[in-house]
Amino acid sequence: MTDTHMTDNRNIRSILIVGGGTAGWMTAATFARILGPDYAKITLVESDEIGIIGVGEATIPQMATFNRMLGLDEDQFVRETKGSFKLGIQFVNWGRIGHRYFHPFGRYGLDMKGVSFHAYYLRLRQLGEAPDVDAWSLQAMAARDDKFMRGIDAGNSPLSDIAYAYHFDAGLYAEYLRGWATRRGVRRIEGRIVDVARNPESGLVESVALQSGAAITGDLFIDCSGFRSLLLGQSMGVAWHDWSAWLPCDRAMAVPCASVAGITPFTRSTAQAGGWTWRIPLQHRIGNGYVFSSSFCSEEQAHETVLGAIDGAPLADPRLLRFQAGRRARGWEGNVVAIGLSSGFLEPLESTSIFLIQAAVTDLANLMPAPGGGPPDPRLAAEFNRLFAIHYDRTRDFLVLHYTANARHGEPLWDHVRNMALPDSLAHKIALFRSSGRAPDYKLGLFSRDSWLAVLMGQGILPQAHDRLADRAPLDEVAERLADLRERIATNAAALPAHAEFIHGYCSAPRGSADDKAVVA
Ligand code: FAD
């Protein structure tokens, strides 16, 4: 290891990544790919004894961008992680019991004459002349019939632009990235960190001590130690922003079960009395879990609910996980940058944690100063922290939206979240939509405008007015264009292959491991 210490940003020579979960190995792989061996020596310490959380199994479409950046072959990735494809999330019983809606990836319809599709849609809907908005999403229509295909080059056909993400086995993904990164020069050290040494004057971290007695020094430390937040939280003492007032779920009970015939190309989220259950279909099993609030549901009730919600035989005993919603005040402090669960946690309702890792590691790689160049610039950390806050805070607002707009009257958790005071930023977004049909449209951070629309309308929030720009086209023309588009989407969706058939054709995982109770049916 190097003896140099990073007293400023000019001489980064040694980067130490603490932790080898999804965050640690995504960071190591990105650095190996983007920074290259001449930039810095990259070392990762992980402890098999402690292990990883291993439950992140559903993603959003940005994951494909990440894999492409690494140059991973998609079929090989899906095969190796026993994964499947995901076109969106089905929400069951969220608005009210018996109701369901779909949050599809990608866009609804097509904009016309410079005016957003949703403005026209809302105009027709207010006149009672438009069915559910799903009819204008190829993803939603394909998911309805368990169909899937990657986009093809087909001009302005809806088939040219199919947005999708993956479900995968998180343990296998970390293993896969570990192999990828170590083959490209990342050094891996196995050991349990028992102490963190900081310079008494500068406050910067100088080294970590292993149980074996060895000390590992570094210039820049990436804290990927999971919920423990060994460096940023425990050692640097960066404050925690607690968001449990808005997101009261603080436990999860996870249990895999045997597959059933067919593989749904979507995640299902079903609202329950004390939270919600997830269902994530992989090739060899289904991942399930119950995210619940300990103030509204006991562990015994959660155990019973999750086992009652699964489709196949359980493959393990339900496993309890504890957490709190929130984030660190800053993700970068001194020479420590936290990525992954060490930086914050938002429940997996929209599968955002892995994206938050990806966003942080990409921002960090973009803000990393060139070795030996320029004066120390604290604005790098300030810029990282600005982006860090945007990603987390906008994601938080989006999740809280699912809870607050519910009509599950008489159920303590749901009454509580319906009546709680909202973050100002979310209250503004809801008011904006209610009054004028305009939805948030951000260039940065999650989620896109159409994702907001899916959940706003899905949870039963409808605007009192539509964007008046939609009145510029004659009503007949609008109705005709939308009907035509809807027809084309329905025809194309119907022609897609079954999701299971697609996997079988391109990326079927070999059978064999002990928990492989069923593969693609
Ligand atoms: P971990 O996996 O906990 O890894 C921490 C690493 O640090 C391990 O290697 C550990 O050995 C090491 N370590 C810790 N302490 C020490 C020490 N003292 N010495 C040495 N090494 C140490 N995300 C999604 O995107 N989609 C989902 O569907 C999703 N579902 C989730 C469901 C639940 C119930 C939970 C709790 C999380 C979910 N997540 C999901 C989040 C996702 O699991 C995490 O974001 C992801 O796994 C990254 O975790 P991590 O690498 O930060 O931490």
Short mmCIF file of N, CA and C and ligand atoms in Angstrom, two decimals, residues 18-24 45-48 50-59 191-193 224-228 230 252 278 280 321 323 339-342 345 348 351-355 357, ligand 1:
data_model
loop_
_atom_site.label_atom_id
_atom_site.label_comp_id
_atom_site.label_asym_id
_atom_site.label_seq_id
_atom_site.Cartn_x
_atom_site.Cartn_y
_atom_site.Cartn_z
N VAL A 18 -14.11 -0.07 0.90
CA VAL A 18 -14.41 -0.88 2.09
C VAL A 18 -15.77 -1.54 1.88
N GLY A 19 -15.77 -2.85 1.62
CA GLY A 19 -17.02 -3.57 1.45
C GLY A 19 -17.18 -4.13 0.05
N GLY A 20 -17.68 -5.36 -0.02
CA GLY A 20 -17.78 -6.05 -1.31
C GLY A 20 -19.18 -6.54 -1.60
N GLY A 21 -20.18 -5.71 -1.28
CA GLY A 21 -21.55 -6.02 -1.70
C GLY A 21 -21.75 -5.46 -3.11
N THR A 22 -23.01 -5.29 -3.50
CA THR A 22 -23.29 -4.73 -4.82
C THR A 22 -22.60 -3.37 -4.97
N ALA A 23 -22.64 -2.54 -3.90
CA ALA A 23 -22.05 -1.19 -4.00
C ALA A 23 -20.53 -1.28 -4.19
N GLY A 24 -19.88 -2.11 -3.37
CA GLY A 24 -18.42 -2.20 -3.45
C GLY A 24 -17.95 -2.67 -4.82
N VAL A 45 -11.58 -4.28 0.30
CA VAL A 45 -11.57 -5.18 1.47
C VAL A 45 -12.99 -5.63 1.74
N GLU A 46 -13.17 -6.90 1.92
CA GLU A 46 -14.49 -7.41 2.29
C GLU A 46 -14.35 -8.55 3.27
N SER A 47 -15.44 -8.80 3.98
CA SER A 47 -15.38 -9.85 4.99
C SER A 47 -16.44 -10.91 4.69
N ASP A 48 -15.96 -12.11 4.36
CA ASP A 48 -16.91 -13.21 4.11
C ASP A 48 -17.70 -13.53 5.37
N ILE A 50 -18.82 -11.45 7.56
CA ILE A 50 -19.97 -10.54 7.70
C ILE A 50 -20.96 -10.76 6.56
N GLY A 51 -20.46 -10.96 5.35
CA GLY A 51 -21.34 -11.23 4.20
C GLY A 51 -21.99 -9.96 3.68
N ILE A 52 -22.88 -10.14 2.71
CA ILE A 52 -23.55 -9.00 2.08
C ILE A 52 -25.04 -9.08 2.35
N ILE A 53 -25.74 -7.99 2.07
CA ILE A 53 -27.19 -7.99 2.34
C ILE A 53 -27.92 -8.88 1.34
N GLY A 54 -27.52 -8.79 0.06
CA GLY A 54 -27.93 -9.78 -0.93
C GLY A 54 -29.41 -9.84 -1.27
N VAL A 55 -30.19 -8.79 -1.01
CA VAL A 55 -31.60 -8.86 -1.36
C VAL A 55 -32.00 -7.90 -2.49
N GLY A 56 -31.05 -7.14 -3.03
CA GLY A 56 -31.41 -6.21 -4.12
C GLY A 56 -31.59 -6.96 -5.42
N GLU A 57 -32.82 -7.17 -5.83
CA GLU A 57 -33.03 -8.07 -6.97
C GLU A 57 -33.77 -7.43 -8.13
N ALA A 58 -34.32 -6.25 -7.92
CA ALA A 58 -35.06 -5.60 -9.01
C ALA A 58 -34.40 -4.26 -9.30
N THR A 59 -34.43 -3.88 -10.57
CA THR A 59 -33.71 -2.68 -10.98
C THR A 59 -34.59 -1.80 -11.85
N GLY A 191 -10.89 -9.77 4.92
CA GLY A 191 -10.58 -9.48 6.32
C GLY A 191 -11.63 -8.59 6.94
N ARG A 192 -11.69 -8.65 8.26
CA ARG A 192 -12.68 -7.86 9.00
C ARG A 192 -12.00 -6.61 9.55
N ILE A 193 -12.57 -5.46 9.22
CA ILE A 193 -12.00 -4.20 9.72
C ILE A 193 -12.46 -4.01 11.16
N CYS A 224 -18.28 1.38 1.39
CA CYS A 224 -19.37 0.54 0.87
C CYS A 224 -19.67 -0.54 1.90
N SER A 225 -19.62 -0.15 3.17
CA SER A 225 -19.73 -1.15 4.25
C SER A 225 -21.18 -1.46 4.62
N GLY A 226 -22.13 -0.98 3.85
CA GLY A 226 -23.53 -1.34 4.12
C GLY A 226 -24.09 -0.53 5.28
N PHE A 227 -25.14 -1.06 5.91
CA PHE A 227 -25.83 -0.31 6.97
C PHE A 227 -24.89 0.14 8.09
N ARG A 228 -23.76 -0.57 8.29
CA ARG A 228 -22.83 -0.18 9.35
C ARG A 228 -22.24 1.21 9.13
N LEU A 230 -19.27 2.21 8.27
CA LEU A 230 -18.07 2.19 9.13
C LEU A 230 -17.28 3.49 9.08
N ALA A 252 -37.98 -5.68 7.05
CA ALA A 252 -38.40 -6.50 5.91
C ALA A 252 -38.24 -7.97 6.30
N TRP A 278 -43.33 -7.74 -1.81
CA TRP A 278 -42.79 -7.73 -3.18
C TRP A 278 -42.74 -9.15 -3.74
N ILE A 280 -40.59 -10.91 -6.99
CA ILE A 280 -39.61 -10.68 -8.06
C ILE A 280 -39.25 -12.03 -8.69
N LEU A 321 -34.87 -8.29 8.28
CA LEU A 321 -33.87 -7.23 8.12
C LEU A 321 -34.43 -5.96 8.76
N PHE A 323 -34.05 -1.66 9.23
CA PHE A 323 -33.46 -0.47 8.60
C PHE A 323 -34.25 0.75 9.04
N ILE A 339 -20.95 5.06 -0.61
CA ILE A 339 -21.79 4.61 -1.73
C ILE A 339 -22.57 3.37 -1.29
N GLY A 340 -23.86 3.35 -1.61
CA GLY A 340 -24.68 2.20 -1.23
C GLY A 340 -25.35 2.44 0.12
N LEU A 341 -25.64 1.37 0.82
CA LEU A 341 -26.41 1.46 2.06
C LEU A 341 -25.70 2.28 3.13
N SER A 342 -24.39 2.42 3.02
CA SER A 342 -23.65 3.24 4.00
C SER A 342 -24.01 4.72 3.85
N PHE A 345 -30.76 4.89 2.99
CA PHE A 345 -31.63 3.77 2.61
C PHE A 345 -33.03 4.26 2.31
N PRO A 348 -37.33 -0.58 -0.98
CA PRO A 348 -37.21 -0.98 -2.39
C PRO A 348 -38.49 -0.90 -3.22
N SER A 351 -37.42 0.01 -6.54
CA SER A 351 -36.14 -0.63 -6.91
C SER A 351 -35.05 0.41 -7.20
N THR A 352 -34.85 1.33 -6.28
CA THR A 352 -33.98 2.47 -6.57
C THR A 352 -32.58 2.39 -5.98
N SER A 353 -32.33 1.47 -5.03
CA SER A 353 -31.02 1.49 -4.34
C SER A 353 -29.86 1.26 -5.29
N ILE A 354 -30.03 0.31 -6.19
CA ILE A 354 -28.91 0.01 -7.09
C ILE A 354 -28.70 1.18 -8.04
N PHE A 355 -29.79 1.85 -8.42
CA PHE A 355 -29.61 3.06 -9.24
C PHE A 355 -28.86 4.14 -8.44
N ILE A 357 -26.64 3.71 -6.25
CA ILE A 357 -25.22 3.32 -6.27
C ILE A 357 -24.61 3.77 -7.59
P1 FAD B 1 -23.93 -4.82 1.69
O1 FAD B 1 -24.47 -5.76 0.71
O2 FAD B 1 -24.40 -4.94 3.11
O3 FAD B 1 -22.35 -4.97 1.65
C1 FAD B 1 -21.54 -4.48 2.70
C2 FAD B 1 -20.14 -5.01 2.53
O4 FAD B 1 -19.32 -4.45 3.54
C3 FAD B 1 -20.03 -6.53 2.66
O5 FAD B 1 -19.10 -7.03 1.74
C4 FAD B 1 -19.48 -6.69 4.07
O6 FAD B 1 -18.76 -7.88 4.21
C5 FAD B 1 -18.58 -5.47 4.16
N1 FAD B 1 -18.29 -5.08 5.53
C6 FAD B 1 -19.12 -4.53 6.45
N2 FAD B 1 -18.48 -4.35 7.61
C7 FAD B 1 -17.20 -4.77 7.41
C8 FAD B 1 -16.06 -4.85 8.24
N3 FAD B 1 -16.07 -4.49 9.53
N4 FAD B 1 -14.93 -5.34 7.70
C9 FAD B 1 -14.87 -5.74 6.40
N5 FAD B 1 -15.92 -5.70 5.56
C10 FAD B 1 -17.08 -5.22 6.09
N6 FAD B 1 -32.05 -2.49 -4.13
C11 FAD B 1 -32.51 -2.47 -5.39
O7 FAD B 1 -31.97 -1.73 -6.23
N7 FAD B 1 -33.55 -3.28 -5.76
C12 FAD B 1 -34.20 -4.05 -4.88
O8 FAD B 1 -35.13 -4.77 -5.25
C13 FAD B 1 -33.79 -4.01 -3.53
N8 FAD B 1 -34.43 -4.73 -2.59
C14 FAD B 1 -34.05 -4.61 -1.28
C15 FAD B 1 -34.80 -5.24 -0.28
C16 FAD B 1 -34.46 -5.07 1.06
C17 FAD B 1 -35.29 -5.70 2.12
C18 FAD B 1 -33.31 -4.32 1.41
C19 FAD B 1 -32.90 -4.18 2.85
C20 FAD B 1 -32.56 -3.73 0.43
C21 FAD B 1 -32.93 -3.83 -0.92
N9 FAD B 1 -32.22 -3.18 -1.91
C22 FAD B 1 -32.67 -3.21 -3.20
C23 FAD B 1 -31.00 -2.47 -1.60
C24 FAD B 1 -29.80 -3.33 -2.03
O9 FAD B 1 -29.86 -4.57 -1.37
C25 FAD B 1 -28.51 -2.63 -1.68
O10 FAD B 1 -28.54 -1.32 -2.19
C26 FAD B 1 -27.35 -3.32 -2.33
O11 FAD B 1 -27.34 -4.67 -2.00
C27 FAD B 1 -26.06 -2.69 -1.91
O12 FAD B 1 -25.70 -3.04 -0.63
P2 FAD B 1 -24.26 -2.58 -0.13
O13 FAD B 1 -23.23 -3.11 -1.04
O14 FAD B 1 -24.29 -1.12 0.13
O15 FAD B 1 -24.17 -3.27 1.30
#
